[in-house]
Amino acid sequence: AQSVTQLGSHVSVSEGALVLLRCNYSSSVPPYLFWYVQYPNQGLQLLLKYTSAATLVKGINGFEAEFKKSETSFHLTKPSAHMSDAAEYFCAVSNSGGYQKVTFGIGTKLQVIP
Amino acid sequence: NAGVTQTPKFQVLKTGQSMTLQCAQDMNHNSMYWYRQDPGMGLRLIYYSASEGTTDKGEVPNGYNVSRLNKREFSLRLESAAPSQTSVYFCASSQMDRVGNEQFFGPGTRLTVL
């Protein structure tokens, strides 16, 4: 069984401040982990993914995430928030079997305050 | 490349009416998915098709049917719509030859059942 828990359904940060969105996972096998972003009235698009090649993963728009096995975490960070980062962010976990079943978290809405 | 396209973008139905949501992808992906997105619940998998000619139930299949018409197209049918099916529906596709591949999402269909 696999699952992800996103801590905080809403996060507010000031423009220029650090963005930290938390994600913890549960998986019985080595996981593949993803962060997706959804802008208003759009579908989801991939920010970054962890597939065991490196524990620190860099994605688009200055975001990065670090895989910590000991903490079963995959938190998303960005050093300096921009107004355009306001969106909903989803953490997701995939199994390592033949069929790629992906389980999504409930999402975290990021508000950026000018 | 259009990626993943969905029609219609918006739909209002009365209880008991039927409709089909259409999805097509032009990336030659093997796998296709239907999700629903509800506030506070993230994305939940309705049905998926691992490859052309196969379909399987996901987490919330009741009240829905699917057809994998060919490699490009994957439709979702509501036979008798209910207010509980008011949601935003997303179609996605991915290539299954490597685990850990991302899913590509369409723009969504916003469905209201009165």
Tab-separated table of C-alpha atoms in Angstrom:
chain	number	residue	atom	x	y	z
A	1	ALA	CA	0.000	0.000	0.000
A	2	GLN	CA	1.188	3.527	-0.672
A	3	SER	CA	0.019	6.919	0.500
A	4	VAL	CA	1.149	10.507	0.889
A	5	THR	CA	0.280	13.058	3.534
A	6	GLN	CA	0.536	16.737	2.814
A	7	LEU	CA	0.727	18.826	5.961
A	8	GLY	CA	-1.233	22.039	5.603
A	9	SER	CA	-3.987	22.435	3.040
A	10	HIS	CA	-3.264	26.171	2.855
A	11	VAL	CA	0.105	27.908	3.183
A	12	SER	CA	0.686	31.663	2.983
A	13	VAL	CA	4.086	33.256	2.438
A	14	SER	CA	5.256	36.766	1.684
A	15	GLU	CA	6.768	37.521	-1.679
A	16	GLY	CA	10.501	36.871	-1.426
A	17	ALA	CA	10.174	34.512	1.551
A	18	LEU	CA	11.071	30.832	1.687
A	19	VAL	CA	8.468	28.392	0.425
A	20	LEU	CA	8.251	25.062	2.281
A	21	LEU	CA	5.513	22.578	1.426
A	22	ARG	CA	5.578	19.352	3.392
A	23	CYS	CA	4.984	15.833	2.150
A	24	ASN	CA	5.413	12.518	3.934
A	25	TYR	CA	4.985	9.225	2.160
A	26	SER	CA	4.270	5.635	3.011
A	27	SER	CA	5.333	2.870	0.695
A	28	SER	CA	6.139	-0.812	1.126
A	29	VAL	CA	8.680	-0.670	-1.688
A	30	PRO	CA	11.189	1.999	-2.750
A	31	PRO	CA	8.994	4.813	-3.973
A	32	TYR	CA	8.965	7.134	-6.892
A	33	LEU	CA	7.870	10.575	-5.730
A	34	PHE	CA	6.494	13.538	-7.610
A	35	TRP	CA	5.431	17.111	-7.074
A	36	TYR	CA	2.830	18.510	-9.442
A	37	VAL	CA	1.538	22.067	-9.664
A	38	GLN	CA	-1.956	23.154	-10.692
A	39	TYR	CA	-2.629	26.747	-11.683
A	40	PRO	CA	-6.227	27.974	-11.531
A	41	ASN	CA	-8.530	26.308	-14.042
A	42	GLN	CA	-5.746	24.166	-15.483
A	43	GLY	CA	-4.598	20.578	-15.326
A	44	LEU	CA	-1.641	19.378	-13.294
A	45	GLN	CA	1.902	19.680	-14.585
A	46	LEU	CA	5.058	18.087	-13.271
A	47	LEU	CA	7.378	20.208	-11.120
A	48	LEU	CA	9.917	17.522	-10.305
A	49	LYS	CA	10.293	13.824	-9.586
A	50	TYR	CA	12.476	11.503	-7.517
A	51	THR	CA	13.410	8.181	-9.084
A	52	SER	CA	16.375	7.184	-6.856
A	53	ALA	CA	19.098	8.804	-8.972
A	54	ALA	CA	19.786	11.656	-6.512
A	55	THR	CA	18.214	12.606	-3.195
A	56	LEU	CA	18.124	16.334	-3.978
A	57	VAL	CA	15.957	16.929	-6.997
A	58	LYS	CA	15.745	20.209	-8.860
A	59	GLY	CA	12.650	21.096	-10.821
A	60	ILE	CA	11.198	23.896	-12.844
A	61	ASN	CA	10.676	27.479	-11.686
A	62	GLY	CA	13.396	27.262	-9.002
A	63	PHE	CA	11.742	24.547	-6.924
A	64	GLU	CA	13.605	21.638	-5.405
A	65	ALA	CA	12.828	18.734	-3.097
A	66	GLU	CA	14.946	16.446	-0.950
A	67	PHE	CA	14.194	12.764	-0.466
A	68	LYS	CA	14.860	11.714	3.136
A	69	LYS	CA	14.319	8.020	3.621
A	70	SER	CA	14.852	8.137	7.381
A	71	GLU	CA	12.068	10.698	7.722
A	72	THR	CA	9.927	9.315	4.847
A	73	SER	CA	9.680	12.872	3.603
A	74	PHE	CA	9.861	14.683	0.286
A	75	HIS	CA	9.356	18.355	1.140
A	76	LEU	CA	9.214	20.973	-1.607
A	77	THR	CA	11.161	24.214	-1.210
A	78	LYS	CA	11.908	27.423	-3.057
A	79	PRO	CA	14.250	30.044	-1.598
A	80	SER	CA	12.256	33.086	-2.665
A	81	ALA	CA	8.524	33.096	-3.433
A	82	HIS	CA	7.196	34.924	-6.459
A	83	MET	CA	3.636	36.025	-7.038
A	84	SER	CA	3.426	33.616	-9.971
A	85	ASP	CA	4.001	30.680	-7.580
A	86	ALA	CA	0.458	31.013	-6.233
A	87	ALA	CA	-1.128	27.680	-7.135
A	88	GLU	CA	-2.084	24.316	-5.691
A	89	TYR	CA	0.696	21.778	-5.211
A	90	PHE	CA	0.247	18.034	-5.096
A	91	CYS	CA	2.665	15.455	-3.789
A	92	ALA	CA	2.317	11.994	-5.305
A	93	VAL	CA	3.840	8.540	-4.869
A	94	SER	CA	4.137	5.741	-7.403
A	95	ASN	CA	4.906	2.078	-6.905
A	96	SER	CA	7.696	0.249	-8.664
A	97	GLY	CA	5.556	-2.399	-10.305
A	98	GLY	CA	4.702	-2.747	-13.935
A	99	TYR	CA	1.636	-0.545	-13.839
A	100	GLN	CA	2.278	2.981	-12.708
A	101	LYS	CA	-0.418	3.539	-10.106
A	102	VAL	CA	0.014	6.996	-8.685
A	103	THR	CA	-1.499	8.102	-5.386
A	104	PHE	CA	-1.948	11.843	-4.907
A	105	GLY	CA	-2.047	13.871	-1.724
A	106	ILE	CA	-4.945	16.219	-1.016
A	107	GLY	CA	-2.989	19.237	-2.190
A	108	THR	CA	-1.631	22.417	-0.606
A	109	LYS	CA	-2.802	25.808	-1.820
A	110	LEU	CA	0.013	28.314	-1.765
A	111	GLN	CA	-0.887	31.970	-1.346
A	112	VAL	CA	1.823	34.563	-1.981
A	113	ILE	CA	1.281	37.890	-0.250
A	114	PRO	CA	2.755	40.994	-1.868
B	1	ASN	CA	1.669	18.604	-30.263
B	2	ALA	CA	-1.568	19.252	-28.397
B	3	GLY	CA	-0.685	16.838	-25.556
B	4	VAL	CA	-3.852	15.673	-23.776
B	5	THR	CA	-7.131	17.204	-24.889
B	6	GLN	CA	-10.530	16.890	-23.230
B	7	THR	CA	-14.023	17.775	-24.339
B	8	PRO	CA	-16.205	19.382	-23.229
B	9	LYS	CA	-14.634	21.964	-20.910
B	10	PHE	CA	-17.873	22.577	-19.032
B	11	GLN	CA	-21.121	20.633	-18.737
B	12	VAL	CA	-24.304	20.926	-16.723
B	13	LEU	CA	-26.529	17.864	-16.455
B	14	LYS	CA	-29.773	17.052	-14.731
B	15	THR	CA	-29.963	14.046	-12.421
B	16	GLY	CA	-30.449	10.905	-14.485
B	17	GLN	CA	-29.025	12.253	-17.727
B	18	SER	CA	-26.106	10.550	-19.408
B	19	MET	CA	-23.006	11.901	-21.067
B	20	THR	CA	-19.582	10.918	-22.331
B	21	LEU	CA	-16.391	12.785	-21.587
B	22	GLN	CA	-13.845	12.531	-24.351
B	23	CYS	CA	-10.072	12.392	-23.995
B	24	ALA	CA	-7.335	12.090	-26.593
B	25	GLN	CA	-3.545	12.176	-26.452
B	26	ASP	CA	-1.033	12.578	-29.257
B	27	MET	CA	2.110	11.468	-27.389
B	28	ASN	CA	1.830	7.768	-28.307
B	29	HIS	CA	1.483	6.857	-24.635
B	30	ASN	CA	0.407	3.371	-23.625
B	31	SER	CA	-1.416	4.233	-20.424
B	32	MET	CA	-4.379	6.535	-19.850
B	33	TYR	CA	-6.295	7.507	-16.725
B	34	TRP	CA	-9.441	9.224	-15.537
B	35	TYR	CA	-9.425	11.127	-12.243
B	36	ARG	CA	-11.925	13.236	-10.393
B	37	GLN	CA	-10.870	16.194	-8.267
B	38	ASP	CA	-12.959	17.309	-5.327
B	39	PRO	CA	-12.103	19.972	-2.726
B	40	GLY	CA	-10.081	18.565	0.147
B	41	MET	CA	-9.786	15.126	-1.463
B	42	GLY	CA	-7.050	15.548	-4.031
B	43	LEU	CA	-7.256	13.443	-7.172
B	44	ARG	CA	-8.942	10.074	-7.053
B	45	LEU	CA	-8.536	7.495	-9.784
B	46	ILE	CA	-11.782	6.401	-11.433
B	47	TYR	CA	-10.535	4.044	-14.153
B	48	TYR	CA	-7.312	3.430	-15.971
B	49	SER	CA	-6.144	1.701	-19.118
B	50	ALA	CA	-2.634	0.290	-18.871
B	51	SER	CA	-2.543	-0.396	-22.592
B	52	GLU	CA	-4.816	-0.429	-25.622
B	53	GLY	CA	-7.535	-3.016	-25.180
B	54	THR	CA	-7.437	-3.140	-21.380
B	55	THR	CA	-9.284	-1.180	-18.718
B	56	ASP	CA	-9.403	-1.542	-14.937
B	57	LYS	CA	-11.219	0.003	-12.016
B	58	GLY	CA	-9.525	2.553	-9.859
B	59	GLU	CA	-10.451	3.871	-6.441
B	60	VAL	CA	-13.930	5.287	-7.230
B	61	PRO	CA	-15.413	3.476	-10.279
B	62	ASN	CA	-19.085	3.275	-9.243
B	63	GLY	CA	-21.406	5.108	-11.611
B	64	TYR	CA	-18.861	5.278	-14.437
B	65	ASN	CA	-17.833	3.256	-17.461
B	66	VAL	CA	-14.891	3.684	-19.792
B	67	SER	CA	-13.867	2.759	-23.304
B	68	ARG	CA	-10.345	2.651	-24.677
B	69	LEU	CA	-11.334	3.283	-28.262
B	70	ASN	CA	-7.776	3.067	-29.616
B	71	LYS	CA	-4.320	3.996	-28.413
B	72	ARG	CA	-5.116	7.724	-28.577
B	73	GLU	CA	-8.606	7.909	-27.095
B	74	PHE	CA	-10.078	7.035	-23.698
B	75	SER	CA	-13.656	8.052	-22.919
B	76	LEU	CA	-15.547	8.192	-19.629
B	77	ARG	CA	-19.310	7.664	-19.557
B	78	LEU	CA	-21.823	8.588	-16.898
B	79	GLU	CA	-24.912	6.478	-17.572
B	80	SER	CA	-27.220	8.127	-15.050
B	81	ALA	CA	-25.694	11.229	-13.534
B	82	ALA	CA	-26.084	11.966	-9.822
B	83	PRO	CA	-25.325	15.171	-7.870
B	84	SER	CA	-22.467	13.311	-6.144
B	85	GLN	CA	-20.733	13.202	-9.527
B	86	THR	CA	-20.398	16.973	-9.610
B	87	SER	CA	-16.663	17.371	-9.881
B	88	VAL	CA	-13.756	18.311	-12.087
B	89	TYR	CA	-12.630	15.404	-14.255
B	90	PHE	CA	-9.094	15.042	-15.517
B	91	CYS	CA	-7.729	12.697	-18.113
B	92	ALA	CA	-4.030	11.835	-18.050
B	93	SER	CA	-1.595	9.693	-19.998
B	94	SER	CA	1.851	8.235	-19.436
B	95	GLN	CA	4.343	5.941	-21.072
B	96	MET	CA	4.550	2.666	-19.210
B	97	ASP	CA	7.847	1.354	-20.464
B	98	ARG	CA	9.722	2.910	-17.546
B	99	VAL	CA	8.393	3.134	-14.028
B	100	GLY	CA	8.576	6.603	-12.581
B	101	ASN	CA	7.424	8.309	-15.753
B	102	GLU	CA	5.295	11.362	-15.215
B	103	GLN	CA	1.649	11.627	-16.106
B	104	PHE	CA	0.516	14.334	-18.503
B	105	PHE	CA	-2.829	15.917	-17.734
B	106	GLY	CA	-5.544	17.475	-19.822
B	107	PRO	CA	-7.173	20.802	-18.888
B	108	GLY	CA	-10.176	19.168	-17.208
B	109	THR	CA	-13.949	19.020	-17.591
B	110	ARG	CA	-16.017	20.857	-15.018
B	111	LEU	CA	-19.250	18.921	-14.532
B	112	THR	CA	-22.246	20.040	-12.513
B	113	VAL	CA	-25.151	17.679	-11.890
B	114	LEU	CA	-28.333	19.357	-10.717
